[in-house]
Short mmCIF file of N, CA and C in Angstrom, two decimals:
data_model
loop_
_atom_site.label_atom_id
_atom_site.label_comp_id
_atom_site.label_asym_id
_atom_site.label_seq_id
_atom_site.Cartn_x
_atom_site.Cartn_y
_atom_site.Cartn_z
N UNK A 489 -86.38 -16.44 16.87
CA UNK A 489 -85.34 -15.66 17.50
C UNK A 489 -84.95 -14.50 16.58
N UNK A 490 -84.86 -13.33 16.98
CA UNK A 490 -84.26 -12.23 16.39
C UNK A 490 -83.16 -11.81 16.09
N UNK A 491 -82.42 -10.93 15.61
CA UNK A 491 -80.84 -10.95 15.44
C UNK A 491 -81.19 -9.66 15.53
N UNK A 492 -80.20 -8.82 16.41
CA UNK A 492 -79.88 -7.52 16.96
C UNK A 492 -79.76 -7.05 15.74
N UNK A 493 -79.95 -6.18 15.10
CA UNK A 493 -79.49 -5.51 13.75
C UNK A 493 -80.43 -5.62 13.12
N UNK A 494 -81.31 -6.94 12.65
CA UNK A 494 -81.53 -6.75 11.63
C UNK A 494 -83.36 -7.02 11.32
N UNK A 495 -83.76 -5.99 10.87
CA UNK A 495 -85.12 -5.73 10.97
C UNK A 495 -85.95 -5.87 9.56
N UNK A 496 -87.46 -6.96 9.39
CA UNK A 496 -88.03 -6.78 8.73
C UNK A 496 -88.94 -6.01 8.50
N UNK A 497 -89.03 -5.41 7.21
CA UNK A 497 -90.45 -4.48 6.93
C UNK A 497 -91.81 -4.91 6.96
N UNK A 498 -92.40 -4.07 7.62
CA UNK A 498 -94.20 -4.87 7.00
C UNK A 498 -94.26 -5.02 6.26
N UNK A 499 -94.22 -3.92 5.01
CA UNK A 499 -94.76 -3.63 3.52
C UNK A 499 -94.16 -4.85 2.63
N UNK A 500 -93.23 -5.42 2.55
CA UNK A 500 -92.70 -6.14 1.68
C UNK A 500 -91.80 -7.28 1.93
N UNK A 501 -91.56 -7.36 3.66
CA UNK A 501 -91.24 -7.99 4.28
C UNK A 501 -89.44 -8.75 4.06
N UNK A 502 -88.62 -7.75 3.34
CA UNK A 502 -87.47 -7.66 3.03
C UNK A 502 -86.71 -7.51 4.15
N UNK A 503 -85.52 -7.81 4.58
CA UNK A 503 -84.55 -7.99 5.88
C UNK A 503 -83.98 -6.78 5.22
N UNK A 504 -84.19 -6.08 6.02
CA UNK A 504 -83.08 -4.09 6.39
C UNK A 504 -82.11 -4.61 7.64
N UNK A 505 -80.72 -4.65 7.26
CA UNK A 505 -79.63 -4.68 8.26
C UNK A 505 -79.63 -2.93 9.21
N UNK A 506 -79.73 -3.26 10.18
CA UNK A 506 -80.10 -1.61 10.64
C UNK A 506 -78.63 -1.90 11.53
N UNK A 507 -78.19 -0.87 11.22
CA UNK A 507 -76.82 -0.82 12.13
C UNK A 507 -77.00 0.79 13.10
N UNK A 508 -76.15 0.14 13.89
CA UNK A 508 -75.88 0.97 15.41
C UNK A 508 -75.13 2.08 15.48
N UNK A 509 -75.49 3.00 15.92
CA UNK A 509 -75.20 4.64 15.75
C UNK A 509 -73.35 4.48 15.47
N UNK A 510 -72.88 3.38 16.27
CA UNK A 510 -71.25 3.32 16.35
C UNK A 510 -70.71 2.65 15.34
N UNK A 511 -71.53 1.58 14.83
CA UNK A 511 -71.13 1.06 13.44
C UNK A 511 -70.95 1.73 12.27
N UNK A 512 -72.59 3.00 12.18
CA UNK A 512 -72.31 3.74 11.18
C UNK A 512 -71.64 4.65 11.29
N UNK A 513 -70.79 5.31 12.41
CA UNK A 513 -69.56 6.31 12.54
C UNK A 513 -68.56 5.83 12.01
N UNK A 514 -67.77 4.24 12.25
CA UNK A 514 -67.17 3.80 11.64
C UNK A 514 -67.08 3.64 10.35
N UNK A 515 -67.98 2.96 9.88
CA UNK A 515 -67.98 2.79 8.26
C UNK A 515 -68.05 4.27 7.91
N UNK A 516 -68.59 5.54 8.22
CA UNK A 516 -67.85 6.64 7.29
C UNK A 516 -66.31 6.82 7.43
N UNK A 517 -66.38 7.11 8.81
CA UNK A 517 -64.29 7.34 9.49
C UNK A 517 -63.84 6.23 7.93
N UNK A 518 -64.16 5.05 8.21
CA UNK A 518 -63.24 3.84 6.76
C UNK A 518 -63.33 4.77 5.55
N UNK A 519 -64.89 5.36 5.21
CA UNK A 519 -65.15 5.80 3.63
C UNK A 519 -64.11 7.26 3.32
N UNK A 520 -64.00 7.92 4.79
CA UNK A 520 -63.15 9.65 4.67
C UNK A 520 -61.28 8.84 4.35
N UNK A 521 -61.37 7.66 5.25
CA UNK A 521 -59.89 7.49 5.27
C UNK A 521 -59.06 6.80 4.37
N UNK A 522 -60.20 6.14 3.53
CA UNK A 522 -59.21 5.18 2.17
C UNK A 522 -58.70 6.77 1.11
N UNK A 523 -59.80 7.78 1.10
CA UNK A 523 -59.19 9.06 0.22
C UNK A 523 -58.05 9.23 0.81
N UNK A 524 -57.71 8.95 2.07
CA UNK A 524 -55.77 9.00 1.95
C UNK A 524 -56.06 11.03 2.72
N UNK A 525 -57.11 11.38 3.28
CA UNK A 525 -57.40 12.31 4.08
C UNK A 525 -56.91 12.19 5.36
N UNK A 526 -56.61 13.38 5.81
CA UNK A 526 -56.65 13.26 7.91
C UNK A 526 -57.40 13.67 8.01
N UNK A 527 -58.13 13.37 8.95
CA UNK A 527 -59.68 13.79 9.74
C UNK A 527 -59.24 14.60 11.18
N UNK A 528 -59.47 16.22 10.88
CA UNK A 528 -59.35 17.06 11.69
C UNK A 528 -60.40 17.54 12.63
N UNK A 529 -60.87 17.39 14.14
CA UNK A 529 -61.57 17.69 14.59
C UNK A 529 -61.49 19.14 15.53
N UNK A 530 -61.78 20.23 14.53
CA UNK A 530 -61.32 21.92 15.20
C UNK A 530 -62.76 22.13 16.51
N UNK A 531 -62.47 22.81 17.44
CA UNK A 531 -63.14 23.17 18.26
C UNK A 531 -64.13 24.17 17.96
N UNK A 532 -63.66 25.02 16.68
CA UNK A 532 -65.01 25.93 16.21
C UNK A 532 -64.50 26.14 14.79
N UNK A 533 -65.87 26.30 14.49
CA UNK A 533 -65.32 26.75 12.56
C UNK A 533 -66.03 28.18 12.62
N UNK A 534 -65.42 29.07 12.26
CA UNK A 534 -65.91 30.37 11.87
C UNK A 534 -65.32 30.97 10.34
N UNK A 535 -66.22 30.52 9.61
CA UNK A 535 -65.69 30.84 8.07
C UNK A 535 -66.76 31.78 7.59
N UNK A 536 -66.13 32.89 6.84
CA UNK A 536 -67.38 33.90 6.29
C UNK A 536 -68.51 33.41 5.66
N UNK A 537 -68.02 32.24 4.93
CA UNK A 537 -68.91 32.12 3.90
C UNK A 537 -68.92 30.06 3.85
N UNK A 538 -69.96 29.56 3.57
CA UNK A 538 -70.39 28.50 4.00
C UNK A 538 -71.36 28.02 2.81
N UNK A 539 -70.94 26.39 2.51
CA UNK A 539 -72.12 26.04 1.20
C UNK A 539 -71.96 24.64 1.67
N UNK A 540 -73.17 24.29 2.15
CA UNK A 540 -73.48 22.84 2.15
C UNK A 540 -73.56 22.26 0.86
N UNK A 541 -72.70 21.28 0.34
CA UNK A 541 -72.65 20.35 -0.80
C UNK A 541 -73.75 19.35 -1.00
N UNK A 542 -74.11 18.70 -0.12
CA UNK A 542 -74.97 17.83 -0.11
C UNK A 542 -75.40 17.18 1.53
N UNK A 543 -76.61 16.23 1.69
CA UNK A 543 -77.01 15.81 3.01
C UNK A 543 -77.47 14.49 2.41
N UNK A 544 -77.42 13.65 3.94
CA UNK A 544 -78.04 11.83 3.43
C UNK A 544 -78.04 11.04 4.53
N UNK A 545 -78.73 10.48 4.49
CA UNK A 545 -79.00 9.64 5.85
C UNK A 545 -78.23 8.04 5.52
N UNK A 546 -77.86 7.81 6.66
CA UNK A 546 -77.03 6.70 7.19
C UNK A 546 -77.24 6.19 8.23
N UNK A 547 -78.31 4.85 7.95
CA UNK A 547 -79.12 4.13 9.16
C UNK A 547 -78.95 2.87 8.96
N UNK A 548 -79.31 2.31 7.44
CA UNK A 548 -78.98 0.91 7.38
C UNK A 548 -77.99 0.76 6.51
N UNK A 549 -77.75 -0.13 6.26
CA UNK A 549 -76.46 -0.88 5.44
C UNK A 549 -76.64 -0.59 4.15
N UNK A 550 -77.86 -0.91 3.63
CA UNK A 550 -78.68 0.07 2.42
C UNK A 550 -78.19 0.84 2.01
N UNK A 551 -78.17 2.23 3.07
CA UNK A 551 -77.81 3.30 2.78
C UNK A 551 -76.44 3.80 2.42
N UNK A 552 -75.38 2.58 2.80
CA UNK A 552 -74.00 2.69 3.00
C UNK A 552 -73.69 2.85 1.48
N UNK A 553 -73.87 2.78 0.07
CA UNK A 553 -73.17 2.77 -1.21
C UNK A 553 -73.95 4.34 -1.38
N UNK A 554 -74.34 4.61 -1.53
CA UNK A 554 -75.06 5.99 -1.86
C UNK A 554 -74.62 7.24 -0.69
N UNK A 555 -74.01 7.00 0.95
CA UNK A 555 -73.50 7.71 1.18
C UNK A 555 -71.84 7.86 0.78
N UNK A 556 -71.20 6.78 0.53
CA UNK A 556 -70.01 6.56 -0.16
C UNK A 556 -69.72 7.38 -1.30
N UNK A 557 -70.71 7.29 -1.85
CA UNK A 557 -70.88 7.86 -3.80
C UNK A 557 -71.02 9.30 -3.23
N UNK A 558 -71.44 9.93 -2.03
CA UNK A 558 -71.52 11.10 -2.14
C UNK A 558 -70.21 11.83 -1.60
N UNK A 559 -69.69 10.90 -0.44
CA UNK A 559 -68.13 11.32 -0.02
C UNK A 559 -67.80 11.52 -0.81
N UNK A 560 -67.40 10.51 -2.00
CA UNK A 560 -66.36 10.47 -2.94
C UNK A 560 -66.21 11.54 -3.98
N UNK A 561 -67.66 11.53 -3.84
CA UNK A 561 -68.22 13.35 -5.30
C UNK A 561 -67.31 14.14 -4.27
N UNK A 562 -67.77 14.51 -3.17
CA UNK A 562 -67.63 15.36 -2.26
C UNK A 562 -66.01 16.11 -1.99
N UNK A 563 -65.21 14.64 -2.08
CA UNK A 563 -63.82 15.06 -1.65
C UNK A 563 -62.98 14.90 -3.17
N UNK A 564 -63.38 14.52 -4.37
CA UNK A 564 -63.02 14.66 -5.82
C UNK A 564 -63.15 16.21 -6.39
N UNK A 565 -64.30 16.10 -6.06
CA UNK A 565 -64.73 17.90 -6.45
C UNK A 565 -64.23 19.22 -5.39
N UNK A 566 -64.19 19.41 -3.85
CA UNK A 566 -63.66 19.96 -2.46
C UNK A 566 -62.19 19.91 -2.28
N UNK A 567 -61.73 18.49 -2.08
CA UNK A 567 -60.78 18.13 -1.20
C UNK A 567 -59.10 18.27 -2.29
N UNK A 568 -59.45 18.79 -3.38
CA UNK A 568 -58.28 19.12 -4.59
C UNK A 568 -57.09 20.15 -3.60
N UNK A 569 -56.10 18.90 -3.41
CA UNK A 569 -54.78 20.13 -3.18
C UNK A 569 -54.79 20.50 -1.42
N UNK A 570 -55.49 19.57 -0.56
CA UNK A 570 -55.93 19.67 0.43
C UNK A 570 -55.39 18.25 1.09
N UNK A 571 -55.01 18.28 2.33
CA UNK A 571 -54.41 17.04 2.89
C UNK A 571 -55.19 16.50 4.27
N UNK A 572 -56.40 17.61 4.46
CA UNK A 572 -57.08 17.45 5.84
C UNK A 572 -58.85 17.39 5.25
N UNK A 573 -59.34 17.06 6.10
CA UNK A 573 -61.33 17.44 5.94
C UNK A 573 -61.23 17.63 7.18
N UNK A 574 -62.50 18.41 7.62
CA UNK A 574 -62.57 18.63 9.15
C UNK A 574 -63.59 17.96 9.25
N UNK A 575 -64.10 18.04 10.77
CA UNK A 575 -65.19 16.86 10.80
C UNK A 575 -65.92 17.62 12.33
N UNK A 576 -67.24 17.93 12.55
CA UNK A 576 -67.59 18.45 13.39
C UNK A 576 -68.84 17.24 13.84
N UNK A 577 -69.58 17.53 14.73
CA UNK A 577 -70.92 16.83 15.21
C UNK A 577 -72.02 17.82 15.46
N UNK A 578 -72.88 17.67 15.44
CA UNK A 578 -74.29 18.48 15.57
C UNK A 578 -75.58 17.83 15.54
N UNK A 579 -76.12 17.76 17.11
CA UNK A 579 -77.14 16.64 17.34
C UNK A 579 -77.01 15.26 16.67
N UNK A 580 -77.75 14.87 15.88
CA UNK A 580 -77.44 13.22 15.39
C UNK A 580 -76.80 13.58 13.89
N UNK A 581 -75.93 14.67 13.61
CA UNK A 581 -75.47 14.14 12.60
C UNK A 581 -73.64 14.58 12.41
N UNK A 582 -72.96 14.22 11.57
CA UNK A 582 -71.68 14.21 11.36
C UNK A 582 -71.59 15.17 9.87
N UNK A 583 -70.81 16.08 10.02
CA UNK A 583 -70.32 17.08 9.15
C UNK A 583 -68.56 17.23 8.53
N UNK A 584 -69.00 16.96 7.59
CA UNK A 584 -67.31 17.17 6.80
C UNK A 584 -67.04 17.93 6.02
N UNK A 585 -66.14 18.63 6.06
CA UNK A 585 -65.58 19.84 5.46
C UNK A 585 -64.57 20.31 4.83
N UNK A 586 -64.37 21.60 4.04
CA UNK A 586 -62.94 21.59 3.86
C UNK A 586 -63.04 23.00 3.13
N UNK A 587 -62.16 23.83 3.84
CA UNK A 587 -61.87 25.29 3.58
C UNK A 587 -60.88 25.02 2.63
N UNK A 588 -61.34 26.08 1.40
CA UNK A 588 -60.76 26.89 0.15
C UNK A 588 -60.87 28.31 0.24
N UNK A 589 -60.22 28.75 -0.15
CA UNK A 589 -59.58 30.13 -0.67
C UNK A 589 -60.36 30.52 -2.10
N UNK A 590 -61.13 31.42 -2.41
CA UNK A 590 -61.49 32.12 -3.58
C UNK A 590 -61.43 33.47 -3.99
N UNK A 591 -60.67 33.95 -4.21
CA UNK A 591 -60.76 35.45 -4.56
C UNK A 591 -60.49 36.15 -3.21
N UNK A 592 -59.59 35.29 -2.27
CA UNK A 592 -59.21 35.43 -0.82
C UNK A 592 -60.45 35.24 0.05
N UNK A 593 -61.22 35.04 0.02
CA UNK A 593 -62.18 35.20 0.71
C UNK A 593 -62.37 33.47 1.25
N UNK A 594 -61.78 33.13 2.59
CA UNK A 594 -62.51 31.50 2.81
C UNK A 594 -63.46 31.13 2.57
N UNK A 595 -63.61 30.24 2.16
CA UNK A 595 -65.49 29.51 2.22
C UNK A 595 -65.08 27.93 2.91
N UNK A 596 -66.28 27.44 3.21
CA UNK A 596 -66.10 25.69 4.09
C UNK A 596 -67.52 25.24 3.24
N UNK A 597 -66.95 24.14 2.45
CA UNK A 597 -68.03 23.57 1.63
C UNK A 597 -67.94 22.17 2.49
N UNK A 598 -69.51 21.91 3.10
CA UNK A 598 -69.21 20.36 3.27
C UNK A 598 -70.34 20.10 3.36
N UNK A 599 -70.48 18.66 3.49
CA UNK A 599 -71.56 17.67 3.76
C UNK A 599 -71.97 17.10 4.89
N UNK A 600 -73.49 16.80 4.86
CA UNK A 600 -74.01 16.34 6.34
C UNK A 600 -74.77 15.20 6.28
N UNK A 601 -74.14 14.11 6.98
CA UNK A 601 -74.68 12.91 7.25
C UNK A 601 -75.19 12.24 9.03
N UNK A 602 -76.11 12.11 8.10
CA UNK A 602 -77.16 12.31 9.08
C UNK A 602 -76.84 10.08 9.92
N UNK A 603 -76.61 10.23 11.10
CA UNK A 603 -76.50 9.16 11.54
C UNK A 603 -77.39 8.65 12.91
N UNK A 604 -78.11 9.28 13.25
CA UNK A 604 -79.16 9.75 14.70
C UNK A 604 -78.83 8.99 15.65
N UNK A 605 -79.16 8.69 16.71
CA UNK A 605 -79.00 8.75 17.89
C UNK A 605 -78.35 7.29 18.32
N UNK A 606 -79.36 6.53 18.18
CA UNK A 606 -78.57 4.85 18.37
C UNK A 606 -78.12 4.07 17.54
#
């Protein structure tokens, strides 16, 4: 009998917990919300200037400490002096963000985690 979730490899035949497109939305929403962030969802971002921080995939359970470690860089180093992240969608993946001010000029530095379809 099989268990919904959880899938062995050929190669080495190790159990990969594969979680469900809605599980892994959740467990980030938990990883953005213990930083004590609100999660803002704006209808359009139009910022002059734009720098992706980092990207990472989030499929199995595996993957869940290493996308954590990158939130956490993400909103330690970004989210200074800031009480919101924004949060957009784009095909299968989830984007977080957060506009600063430099020399007046906005910029939106964020990260993209990649969560695909089911």
């Amino acid at each position: 009998q099989k268990l919904s979730g959880v899938v062995s490899t050929s190669k080495t035949g190790e159990t990969i917990i594969q979680l469900d497109k809605d599980e892994r939305f959740e467990k980030i929403m938990e990883m953005i919300s213990t930083s004590g962030l609100t999660i803002t969802k704006p209808t359009a971002i139009q910022i002059p200037l734009s720098f992706e921080e980092g990207e990472i995939v989030f499929f199995n359970e595996s993957d869940k400490d290493a996308t954590e470690e990158m939130i956490n860089e993400f909103i330690g180093k970004y989210a200074i002096g800031t009480s919101r992240v924004l949060m957009w969608e784009e095909d299968t993946s989830l984007y977080f963000g957060v506009i600063n001010t430099v020399d007046g000029i906005a910029e939106i530095h964020y990260i993209k985690i990649q969560i695909g379809k089911d």
